[in-house]
Tab-separated table of C-alpha atoms in Angstrom:
chain	number	residue	atom	x	y	z
A	1	MET	CA	74.966	115.287	94.360
A	2	LEU	CA	76.073	113.965	97.772
A	3	VAL	CA	79.720	112.926	97.775
A	4	VAL	CA	81.040	110.791	100.639
A	5	THR	CA	84.643	110.022	101.252
A	6	GLY	CA	85.770	107.417	103.761
A	7	CYS	CA	88.974	106.198	105.355
A	8	ASP	CA	90.281	102.695	104.811
A	9	SER	CA	89.928	100.255	107.658
A	10	SER	CA	89.948	96.508	107.998
A	11	GLU	CA	86.743	96.745	110.040
A	12	GLY	CA	84.810	99.289	108.045
A	13	LYS	CA	84.795	102.732	106.553
A	14	GLY	CA	85.792	104.768	109.557
A	15	ASP	CA	84.917	108.403	109.202
A	16	ALA	CA	82.803	108.262	106.079
A	17	GLY	CA	81.768	111.880	106.090
A	18	THR	CA	77.998	112.272	105.994
A	19	VAL	CA	76.793	108.852	107.171
A	20	VAL	CA	73.396	107.714	108.337
A	21	GLU	CA	74.084	106.191	111.762
A	22	ASP	CA	72.487	102.848	112.630
A	23	GLY	CA	71.675	104.078	116.156
A	24	GLY	CA	72.001	100.525	117.516
A	25	PRO	CA	70.030	97.434	116.645
A	26	ASP	CA	66.617	97.918	115.117
A	27	ALA	CA	64.891	94.745	116.206
A	28	GLY	CA	61.222	95.741	115.923
A	29	PRO	CA	58.761	96.380	118.747
A	30	ASP	CA	60.352	93.759	121.037
A	31	GLY	CA	63.897	94.852	120.376
A	32	GLY	CA	64.347	96.341	123.855
A	33	ASN	CA	62.562	93.587	125.674
A	34	GLU	CA	65.048	91.211	127.289
A	35	ASP	CA	62.344	88.591	127.700
A	36	ALA	CA	61.581	88.516	123.985
A	37	GLY	CA	64.476	86.123	123.340
A	38	LEU	CA	65.807	85.089	119.972
A	39	GLY	CA	63.268	82.365	119.533
A	40	ASP	CA	63.573	79.091	117.728
A	41	ALA	CA	62.013	77.354	114.773
A	42	GLY	CA	58.590	77.638	116.385
A	43	THR	CA	58.618	81.452	116.679
A	44	ASP	CA	58.906	84.334	114.223
A	45	PRO	CA	62.476	85.526	113.614
A	46	LEU	CA	63.468	88.917	114.995
A	47	ALA	CA	64.783	91.664	112.757
A	48	CYS	CA	68.546	91.908	112.291
A	49	GLU	CA	70.685	94.569	113.927
A	50	LYS	CA	71.463	96.314	110.582
A	51	GLN	CA	68.610	97.601	108.473
A	52	HIS	CA	70.274	99.894	105.911
A	53	GLY	CA	71.347	99.065	102.379
A	54	VAL	CA	71.270	95.387	101.432
A	55	CYS	CA	70.304	94.628	105.067
A	56	ALA	CA	66.943	96.395	104.813
A	57	GLY	CA	64.207	94.112	106.020
A	58	ALA	CA	66.619	91.358	107.041
A	59	LYS	CA	65.507	88.892	109.698
A	60	ARG	CA	67.586	86.326	111.561
A	61	ALA	CA	68.380	83.144	109.715
A	62	LEU	CA	67.616	79.771	111.250
A	63	VAL	CA	70.812	77.818	111.965
A	64	ASP	CA	70.691	74.330	113.499
A	65	GLY	CA	67.194	74.903	114.766
A	66	ALA	CA	67.832	78.311	116.315
A	67	TYR	CA	67.940	81.864	114.981
A	68	GLU	CA	71.330	83.561	114.697
A	69	PRO	CA	72.148	85.513	117.916
A	70	GLU	CA	73.944	88.066	115.752
A	71	CYS	CA	73.069	88.387	112.096
A	72	THR	CA	75.683	87.343	109.521
A	73	ALA	CA	75.625	86.960	105.755
A	74	LEU	CA	73.292	84.029	106.294
A	75	SER	CA	70.707	86.549	107.425
A	76	TYR	CA	71.712	89.537	105.342
A	77	GLY	CA	72.197	87.746	102.008
A	78	ALA	CA	74.909	87.228	99.387
A	79	ASP	CA	75.418	90.978	98.804
A	80	TYR	CA	76.395	91.651	102.428
A	81	GLU	CA	79.996	92.435	103.404
A	82	ARG	CA	81.297	93.153	106.902
A	83	ALA	CA	83.560	95.785	105.362
A	84	GLU	CA	82.585	97.039	101.958
A	85	THR	CA	84.970	96.111	99.127
A	86	ARG	CA	82.745	95.977	96.040
A	87	CYS	CA	81.885	98.659	93.504
A	88	ASP	CA	78.338	97.499	92.744
A	89	GLY	CA	76.082	100.449	93.527
A	90	LEU	CA	74.966	98.823	96.782
A	91	ASP	CA	75.483	99.630	100.439
A	92	ASN	CA	77.044	96.238	101.112
A	93	ASP	CA	77.981	96.764	104.774
A	94	CYS	CA	74.695	98.491	105.587
A	95	ASP	CA	76.070	101.647	107.166
A	96	GLY	CA	74.161	104.029	104.942
A	97	VAL	CA	77.040	104.768	102.517
A	98	THR	CA	77.102	103.295	99.015
A	99	ASP	CA	80.433	102.623	97.196
A	100	PRO	CA	82.544	104.853	99.464
A	101	SER	CA	86.027	106.142	98.637
A	102	PHE	CA	88.972	104.971	100.769
A	103	SER	CA	92.022	107.070	101.484
A	104	SER	CA	95.399	105.776	102.628
A	105	ARG	CA	99.006	106.708	103.142
A	106	VAL	CA	101.131	104.628	100.769
A	107	THR	CA	104.555	105.576	102.123
A	108	ASN	CA	106.599	108.393	103.543
A	109	LEU	CA	109.067	109.832	101.081
A	110	GLU	CA	112.742	110.334	101.695
A	111	MET	CA	112.936	113.759	100.039
A	112	PRO	CA	110.869	116.974	99.957
A	113	TYR	CA	109.470	116.134	96.541
A	114	VAL	CA	109.822	113.515	93.797
A	115	ASN	CA	109.753	113.632	90.027
A	116	GLY	CA	110.038	111.261	87.102
A	117	LEU	CA	106.843	109.564	88.201
A	118	SER	CA	104.857	106.940	86.351
A	119	ILE	CA	102.404	104.159	87.185
A	120	LEU	CA	101.617	100.863	85.518
A	121	ARG	CA	99.109	98.120	86.319
A	122	THR	CA	100.409	94.672	87.140
A	123	ASP	CA	98.799	91.270	87.770
A	124	GLN	CA	98.847	91.923	91.524
A	125	GLY	CA	98.321	95.687	91.661
A	126	VAL	CA	100.457	98.537	90.360
A	127	PHE	CA	104.076	99.642	90.099
A	128	VAL	CA	104.973	103.295	90.800
A	129	SER	CA	108.336	104.706	89.752
A	130	MET	CA	109.982	107.883	91.034
A	131	SER	CA	113.355	109.433	90.290
A	132	GLY	CA	115.810	110.675	92.863
A	133	ASN	CA	119.131	109.125	93.808
A	134	GLY	CA	118.439	106.337	91.337
A	135	VAL	CA	114.928	105.237	90.474
A	136	ARG	CA	112.676	103.660	93.109
A	137	ILE	CA	109.924	101.299	92.056
A	138	LEU	CA	107.116	100.763	94.580
A	139	ARG	CA	105.100	97.554	94.349
A	140	LEU	CA	101.507	98.094	95.547
A	141	ASN	CA	98.580	95.710	95.789
A	142	THR	CA	95.065	96.529	94.549
A	143	ASP	CA	94.369	98.281	97.865
A	144	LEU	CA	97.420	100.480	97.166
A	145	VAL	CA	99.263	99.037	100.164
A	146	LEU	CA	103.042	98.956	99.804
A	147	GLN	CA	104.315	95.381	99.316
A	148	GLY	CA	107.924	96.083	98.491
A	149	THR	CA	110.421	98.391	96.835
A	150	GLY	CA	112.920	97.881	94.025
A	151	THR	CA	115.758	100.235	93.063
A	152	VAL	CA	117.441	100.837	89.757
A	153	SER	CA	120.879	102.274	90.461
A	154	MET	CA	122.529	104.697	88.099
A	155	PRO	CA	125.375	103.665	85.743
A	156	TRP	CA	127.996	105.800	87.496
A	157	THR	CA	127.399	103.898	90.720
A	158	ARG	CA	128.079	100.576	88.981
A	159	LYS	CA	130.597	101.423	86.261
A	160	ASP	CA	133.583	103.606	85.615
A	161	VAL	CA	131.652	106.309	83.782
A	162	PRO	CA	131.257	110.052	84.364
A	163	VAL	CA	128.800	111.030	87.081
A	164	GLY	CA	125.440	112.296	85.841
A	165	GLU	CA	121.916	112.938	87.022
A	166	SER	CA	118.747	110.976	86.468
A	167	PHE	CA	115.758	113.173	85.751
A	168	ALA	CA	113.033	111.185	84.018
A	169	ALA	CA	111.731	107.632	84.062
A	170	LYS	CA	108.718	105.717	82.789
A	171	LEU	CA	107.330	102.248	83.374
A	172	LEU	CA	106.466	100.531	80.093
A	173	ARG	CA	104.899	97.268	79.000
A	174	THR	CA	106.984	95.364	76.425
A	175	GLN	CA	106.657	92.012	74.656
A	176	ASP	CA	109.217	90.690	77.171
A	177	GLY	CA	107.342	91.978	80.246
A	178	LEU	CA	107.486	95.165	82.296
A	179	ALA	CA	110.428	97.507	81.993
A	180	LEU	CA	111.714	100.876	83.179
A	181	VAL	CA	113.085	103.363	80.683
A	182	TYR	CA	115.021	106.208	82.339
A	183	ALA	CA	116.985	109.213	81.161
A	184	THR	CA	120.147	110.931	82.408
A	185	HIS	CA	122.144	114.019	81.619
A	186	GLY	CA	125.413	115.456	82.794
A	187	PRO	CA	125.699	117.639	85.919
A	188	GLY	CA	123.812	120.913	85.663
A	189	LEU	CA	121.740	119.801	82.606
A	190	ARG	CA	124.890	119.498	80.533
A	191	PRO	CA	125.451	116.837	77.842
A	192	PRO	CA	125.357	114.011	77.172
A	193	PHE	CA	121.746	112.883	77.111
A	194	ARG	CA	121.232	109.145	77.465
A	195	THR	CA	118.344	106.732	77.947
A	196	TYR	CA	118.382	103.135	79.142
A	197	LEU	CA	115.912	100.221	79.343
A	198	VAL	CA	115.922	97.956	82.407
A	199	PRO	CA	113.733	94.796	82.415
A	200	LEU	CA	111.829	94.265	85.666
A	201	ASP	CA	110.727	91.097	87.450
A	202	ALA	CA	107.345	90.536	89.061
A	203	GLN	CA	108.567	92.190	92.289
A	204	GLY	CA	109.553	95.427	90.532
A	205	SER	CA	113.257	94.695	90.867
A	206	PRO	CA	115.707	94.898	87.956
A	207	LYS	CA	116.413	91.581	86.258
A	208	THR	CA	119.990	90.387	86.524
A	209	GLY	CA	122.356	88.380	84.366
A	210	PRO	CA	124.081	85.061	85.101
A	211	GLU	CA	126.722	86.743	87.264
A	212	GLY	CA	124.255	88.941	89.134
A	213	GLU	CA	124.877	92.010	87.033
A	214	LEU	CA	121.983	94.363	86.367
A	215	LEU	CA	120.518	93.908	82.879
A	216	GLU	CA	120.461	97.266	81.201
A	217	TYR	CA	120.258	98.249	77.536
A	218	PRO	CA	121.396	101.697	76.321
A	219	LEU	CA	118.816	103.155	73.930
A	220	VAL	CA	119.899	106.697	73.089
A	221	ASP	CA	123.366	108.240	73.398
A	222	TRP	CA	123.032	111.882	72.341
A	223	GLN	CA	126.131	113.996	72.836
A	224	GLY	CA	124.186	117.207	72.799
A	225	ASP	CA	121.967	118.476	75.606
A	226	GLY	CA	118.606	116.861	76.144
A	227	ARG	CA	115.627	117.849	78.266
A	228	ALA	CA	111.972	116.873	78.754
A	229	PRO	CA	112.287	113.304	77.422
A	230	ARG	CA	109.162	111.287	76.727
A	231	MET	CA	109.075	107.531	76.004
A	232	ALA	CA	106.519	105.103	74.576
A	233	THR	CA	106.384	101.525	73.316
A	234	SER	CA	104.773	100.234	70.134
A	235	PRO	CA	101.441	98.306	70.354
A	236	GLN	CA	103.350	95.049	69.970
A	237	GLY	CA	105.810	96.090	72.675
A	238	ASP	CA	108.838	95.447	70.476
A	239	ARG	CA	110.012	99.043	69.873
A	240	VAL	CA	110.710	102.071	72.063
A	241	VAL	CA	110.245	105.632	70.865
A	242	VAL	CA	112.178	108.392	72.696
A	243	VAL	CA	111.610	112.108	72.033
A	244	TRP	CA	113.409	115.013	73.706
A	245	ARG	CA	114.209	118.710	73.436
A	246	THR	CA	117.611	119.977	72.472
A	247	GLY	CA	119.102	123.441	72.128
A	248	THR	CA	119.645	126.381	74.476
A	249	GLU	CA	119.672	130.150	74.119
A	250	GLN	CA	123.454	129.870	73.869
A	251	THR	CA	123.288	126.954	71.358
A	252	PRO	CA	120.243	127.467	69.154
A	253	PRO	CA	118.048	126.345	67.505
A	254	PHE	CA	115.537	124.803	69.840
A	255	GLN	CA	114.419	121.501	68.354
A	256	VAL	CA	112.555	118.362	69.329
A	257	MET	CA	114.347	115.162	68.426
A	258	GLY	CA	113.145	111.585	68.113
A	259	ALA	CA	114.703	108.126	67.902
A	260	VAL	CA	113.462	104.525	67.760
A	261	THR	CA	115.211	101.385	69.017
A	262	ASP	CA	114.331	97.800	69.752
A	263	LEU	CA	114.293	96.474	73.306
A	264	ARG	CA	118.014	95.714	73.251
A	265	GLY	CA	119.035	99.160	72.049
A	266	GLN	CA	119.444	98.310	68.378
A	267	VAL	CA	118.930	101.601	66.566
A	268	LEU	CA	115.974	101.420	64.168
A	269	VAL	CA	115.681	105.180	63.554
A	270	ALA	CA	118.681	107.349	64.390
A	271	PRO	CA	118.037	110.672	66.186
A	272	LYS	CA	116.327	113.130	63.834
A	273	VAL	CA	114.609	116.474	64.032
A	274	LEU	CA	110.819	116.312	64.499
A	275	PHE	CA	110.016	119.968	65.289
A	276	THR	CA	111.934	123.232	65.050
A	277	SER	CA	110.529	126.131	67.053
A	278	PRO	CA	110.225	129.716	65.845
A	279	GLU	CA	112.737	132.210	67.091
A	280	ARG	CA	112.248	133.335	70.727
A	281	LYS	CA	109.990	130.356	71.451
A	282	GLN	CA	111.110	127.422	73.580
A	283	PRO	CA	109.694	123.989	72.808
A	284	TRP	CA	108.912	121.444	75.512
A	285	THR	CA	108.209	117.832	74.632
A	286	SER	CA	104.846	117.156	76.204
A	287	ASP	CA	103.864	113.618	75.267
A	288	VAL	CA	104.259	110.782	72.749
A	289	LEU	CA	102.032	107.895	71.755
A	290	VAL	CA	102.527	105.050	69.288
A	291	LEU	CA	99.168	104.601	67.647
A	292	ARG	CA	97.554	101.285	66.789
A	293	ASN	CA	98.576	101.754	63.121
A	294	GLU	CA	102.235	102.140	64.268
A	295	GLU	CA	102.290	105.863	63.571
A	296	VAL	CA	103.932	108.035	66.233
A	297	LEU	CA	101.955	110.971	67.641
A	298	VAL	CA	103.928	113.732	69.333
A	299	ALA	CA	102.628	116.731	71.291
A	300	VAL	CA	104.977	119.702	71.763
A	301	THR	CA	104.431	123.008	73.604
A	302	ASP	CA	106.059	126.167	72.221
A	303	GLU	CA	106.356	128.686	75.047
A	304	SER	CA	106.396	132.412	74.250
A	305	PRO	CA	108.698	134.736	76.207
A	306	ALA	CA	107.568	136.317	79.465
A	307	LEU	CA	104.702	133.804	79.981
A	308	GLY	CA	103.136	135.189	76.806
A	309	GLY	CA	101.205	132.027	75.956
A	310	ASP	CA	101.642	128.499	74.632
A	311	THR	CA	101.225	126.962	71.223
A	312	VAL	CA	100.437	123.262	71.492
A	313	ARG	CA	101.617	121.518	68.331
A	314	LEU	CA	100.527	118.068	67.329
A	315	ARG	CA	101.909	115.900	64.539
A	316	ARG	CA	101.950	112.288	63.311
A	317	PHE	CA	105.047	110.518	62.057
A	318	ASP	CA	105.467	107.173	60.323
A	319	THR	CA	107.645	104.330	61.569
A	320	HIS	CA	110.723	106.135	60.177
A	321	LEU	CA	109.733	109.335	62.006
A	322	ASP	CA	108.915	111.108	58.753
A	323	PRO	CA	105.917	113.536	58.999
A	324	VAL	CA	102.464	112.241	58.053
A	325	GLY	CA	99.583	114.628	57.309
A	326	ASP	CA	99.301	118.220	58.472
A	327	GLU	CA	100.390	119.614	61.807
A	328	ARG	CA	97.673	120.860	64.170
A	329	SER	CA	98.149	123.649	66.675
A	330	PHE	CA	96.171	125.229	69.502
A	331	GLU	CA	96.838	128.708	70.967
A	332	LEU	CA	96.449	128.789	74.726
A	333	ALA	CA	97.505	130.742	77.777
A	334	TYR	CA	100.787	129.863	79.485
A	335	GLY	CA	100.840	126.500	81.243
A	336	ALA	CA	98.784	124.372	78.812
A	337	ALA	CA	100.379	121.124	80.095
A	338	PRO	CA	99.041	118.893	77.277
A	339	GLN	CA	98.709	115.097	77.600
A	340	LEU	CA	97.832	112.436	75.042
A	341	VAL	CA	95.581	109.491	75.889
A	342	GLU	CA	94.861	106.453	73.696
A	343	LEU	CA	91.280	105.303	74.399
A	344	GLY	CA	91.557	102.132	72.383
A	345	ALA	CA	89.641	100.270	69.679
A	346	THR	CA	86.213	100.703	71.353
A	347	ARG	CA	86.431	104.381	70.366
A	348	GLY	CA	87.076	103.780	66.668
A	349	GLY	CA	90.052	103.445	64.340
A	350	PRO	CA	93.684	104.323	65.148
A	351	LEU	CA	93.166	107.968	64.140
A	352	GLU	CA	89.888	108.329	66.052
A	353	SER	CA	90.767	106.912	69.468
A	354	PRO	CA	93.547	109.253	70.697
A	355	VAL	CA	92.528	112.398	72.577
A	356	LEU	CA	94.410	115.503	73.723
A	357	LEU	CA	93.995	117.031	77.169
A	358	MET	CA	95.015	120.632	77.915
A	359	ARG	CA	94.657	123.407	80.471
A	360	SER	CA	93.233	126.666	79.256
A	361	ARG	CA	92.895	129.995	81.111
A	362	VAL	CA	89.997	132.167	79.921
A	363	GLY	CA	88.416	135.326	81.185
A	364	PRO	CA	87.670	137.672	82.711
A	365	PRO	CA	86.546	136.420	85.144
A	366	TRP	CA	89.633	134.247	84.927
A	367	VAL	CA	89.130	130.497	85.255
A	368	THR	CA	91.325	127.517	84.423
A	369	GLN	CA	89.629	124.937	82.286
A	370	VAL	CA	90.410	121.307	81.674
A	371	GLN	CA	89.761	120.727	77.982
A	372	VAL	CA	89.553	117.478	76.004
A	373	VAL	CA	90.031	117.390	72.222
A	374	GLN	CA	88.620	114.415	70.351
A	375	ASN	CA	88.771	113.727	66.602
A	376	LEU	CA	92.267	115.164	66.540
A	377	PHE	CA	92.793	114.593	62.819
A	378	SER	CA	89.366	115.699	61.602
A	379	GLY	CA	89.102	119.175	63.064
A	380	GLY	CA	88.079	118.364	66.647
A	381	MET	CA	88.189	121.271	69.075
A	382	GLY	CA	88.518	121.553	72.837
A	383	GLU	CA	85.542	120.557	74.998
A	384	THR	CA	85.571	121.965	78.508
A	385	TRP	CA	85.155	119.263	81.185
A	386	SER	CA	85.568	121.401	84.256
A	387	GLU	CA	86.958	124.683	85.436
A	388	VAL	CA	88.302	126.267	88.616
A	389	PRO	CA	88.448	129.958	89.488
A	390	ALA	CA	91.705	131.921	89.598
A	391	PRO	CA	94.113	131.843	91.320
A	392	GLN	CA	93.739	128.055	91.617
A	393	VAL	CA	95.886	125.922	89.281
A	394	VAL	CA	94.924	122.509	88.014
A	395	TRP	CA	97.408	119.616	87.988
A	396	TYR	CA	95.823	116.547	86.483
A	397	GLY	CA	96.268	112.938	85.519
A	398	ALA	CA	94.284	110.836	83.028
A	399	LEU	CA	93.304	107.202	82.530
A	400	ALA	CA	91.791	105.301	79.606
A	401	ASP	CA	89.520	102.625	81.141
A	402	GLU	CA	88.109	100.288	78.501
A	403	GLY	CA	87.431	103.199	76.151
A	404	VAL	CA	86.235	105.605	78.845
A	405	LEU	CA	88.304	108.691	79.740
A	406	ARG	CA	88.702	109.382	83.449
A	407	LEU	CA	90.454	112.373	85.026
A	408	ALA	CA	91.721	113.279	88.477
A	409	TRP	CA	93.246	116.600	89.448
A	410	LEU	CA	94.463	118.822	92.248
A	411	SER	CA	93.043	122.345	92.340
A	412	GLU	CA	96.095	124.010	93.899
A	413	TYR	CA	96.263	127.379	95.673
A	414	LYS	CA	98.548	129.288	98.026
A	415	ASP	CA	97.733	132.290	100.181
A	416	HIS	CA	100.938	134.260	99.721
A	417	GLU	CA	99.880	136.710	102.429
A	418	ALA	CA	100.002	133.962	105.061
A	419	PRO	CA	103.305	132.728	106.567
A	420	SER	CA	104.660	129.517	105.109
A	421	PRO	CA	104.635	126.492	107.436
A	422	GLY	CA	107.966	126.276	109.247
A	423	GLY	CA	109.186	129.285	107.247
A	424	ASP	CA	109.660	127.062	104.200
A	425	PRO	CA	108.482	128.931	101.091
A	426	MET	CA	108.020	125.601	99.267
A	427	LEU	CA	105.219	124.694	101.689
A	428	GLY	CA	101.815	126.219	102.240
A	429	TRP	CA	100.113	125.210	99.005
A	430	THR	CA	96.766	123.477	99.451
A	431	ALA	CA	94.346	121.695	97.165
A	432	ARG	CA	91.214	119.664	96.796
A	433	LEU	CA	91.310	116.357	94.917
A	434	TRP	CA	88.700	116.043	92.170
A	435	THR	CA	87.766	113.281	89.741
A	436	GLN	CA	85.586	113.238	86.674
A	437	ASP	CA	84.398	110.363	84.500
A	438	GLU	CA	83.408	110.826	80.917
A	439	GLY	CA	79.728	111.742	80.717
A	440	HIS	CA	79.461	112.449	84.453
A	441	SER	CA	79.887	115.413	86.811
A	442	LEU	CA	83.031	116.067	88.798
A	443	VAL	CA	83.334	114.650	92.338
A	444	ASP	CA	85.339	115.963	95.289
A	445	ARG	CA	87.440	113.025	96.484
A	446	THR	CA	89.424	114.930	99.121
A	447	PRO	CA	89.723	112.809	102.255
A	448	GLY	CA	87.970	114.847	104.930
A	449	LEU	CA	86.942	118.472	105.107
A	450	GLU	CA	90.405	120.040	105.252
A	451	ASP	CA	92.321	120.843	102.082
A	452	LEU	CA	95.363	118.729	101.259
A	453	PRO	CA	98.705	120.256	102.333
A	454	LEU	CA	101.053	120.383	99.359
A	455	HIS	CA	104.639	121.156	98.399
A	456	ARG	CA	105.201	123.664	95.604
A	457	TYR	CA	106.070	120.807	93.256
A	458	SER	CA	103.089	118.594	94.050
A	459	GLN	CA	102.192	119.055	90.450
A	460	TRP	CA	100.905	115.638	89.403
A	461	VAL	CA	98.292	112.977	89.964
A	462	LEU	CA	98.824	109.336	88.952
A	463	MET	CA	95.815	107.199	87.974
A	464	GLU	CA	95.413	103.490	87.382
A	465	LYS	CA	92.610	100.925	87.287
A	466	LEU	CA	92.711	98.569	90.272
A	467	ALA	CA	89.680	96.318	89.730
A	468	PRO	CA	86.385	96.408	87.824
A	469	ARG	CA	84.828	99.810	88.458
A	470	ARG	CA	87.588	100.744	90.935
A	471	VAL	CA	90.312	103.338	90.218
A	472	GLY	CA	93.197	104.644	92.283
A	473	ALA	CA	94.529	108.225	92.327
A	474	LEU	CA	97.935	108.899	93.922
A	475	TYR	CA	99.406	112.248	94.880
A	476	MET	CA	101.991	113.830	97.195
A	477	THR	CA	101.209	115.731	100.371
A	478	SER	CA	103.775	117.739	102.356
A	479	THR	CA	104.058	119.278	105.823
A	480	VAL	CA	106.984	120.464	107.969
A	481	GLU	CA	107.352	116.809	109.043
A	482	GLY	CA	108.017	115.692	105.471
A	483	SER	CA	106.329	114.474	102.293
A	484	SER	CA	104.226	111.396	101.682
A	485	LEU	CA	102.696	109.470	98.834
A	486	ASP	CA	98.970	109.293	99.475
A	487	ALA	CA	96.125	107.628	97.617
A	488	VAL	CA	92.377	107.517	97.195
A	489	ARG	CA	90.565	104.449	95.869
A	490	TYR	CA	87.106	105.107	94.482
A	491	CYS	CA	84.316	103.486	92.486
A	492	THR	CA	83.486	104.654	89.001
A	493	PRO	CA	79.971	105.050	87.578
């Protein structure tokens, strides 16, 4: 398989990797004869300058009794584009490259790394949220070009309340429109744990009340400690489910809690215990989905001491957060990083369409696998999609695209024998960017030949559909000059 990656440009693809060069106009046997002329209606048309792709065999069109001096779409046909934008399996701009990828820098970041990231498609493109000093919401168009930025400030900057820290946020689609749900805790991971819902306007800015005040609805007020929160909305977009971990070595037991509210914070299910971990194991809330039958599916990772391995636990709960059916579990090496993806009705009923993604290390020789588990409630087991050799580590994102599962990941590595750039031990990681579509082989989407420079915590990839057959993957790169949010747009099979 030949994989070609290009750079975005208003005039064309730029450096498109391995490209067949036009080598100048190919105008037939008289192409270099200045006396040949362009001719008129009484002569045969000359061949057009471009002869690759949809331009193959094109000859100059007759316009007002004379042939075009330079070929345009009139000569090349309806499939021709001056700069390729379509994902149609054709070389539309006739440069020898079909459906190229485009890379771009979305924005420079104001901090070494960001967390609390999420992405959500909008009518005009996508929103991307990231936590820091407040939550920033980037508004991007379908070319992943930054159009504007909104900010959700924290309660202690607006009200007379104790100072805390924001550490998780997620963009959600509700029956009232798009919203941000974010979580806070006290300084140093101390209590209390709280979550809030903020409605957003079409520009990604918080909606305000009649006196200009930010509209914000408290969802969970938990006076204990809370970590690793995960949030999801119901299929109708009228309820919010929040799950989180509580407990420390000093204040056992370790448990995973859950609560349900409406969009205004009215408590529908008060905080209750969903999982209790065995002694000496620490649970981490990994993901939550509200299925199409309104059941809640929660994935939890129980970590063994001293990186001794992970147990990924999976369980369904009803609308009251009471258990339904049997719990499933998977024994894996440390760092399973499970994710849940709802593929939708085209993949079957509500219990057939969700899938579980996990990392698995197997060997020797040691490799890290990306595994997908389908048929979660009828005995489905992990299917290996791809694998990378040790010591590379996979950090991945996933997308359900009209029933098709698509993945993108960074295969991360650091040479610890080499000096870190600028003496910063958080720098020096590198990676390739890969994608894989269900039923197809993996593709290297890294822009250019050099590996991507990463920060130690460049441990995520965001994915979203941008247009028919076009997907965007966003990730963070870092050098001594700072960190940036970068993107690749590519065509799917």
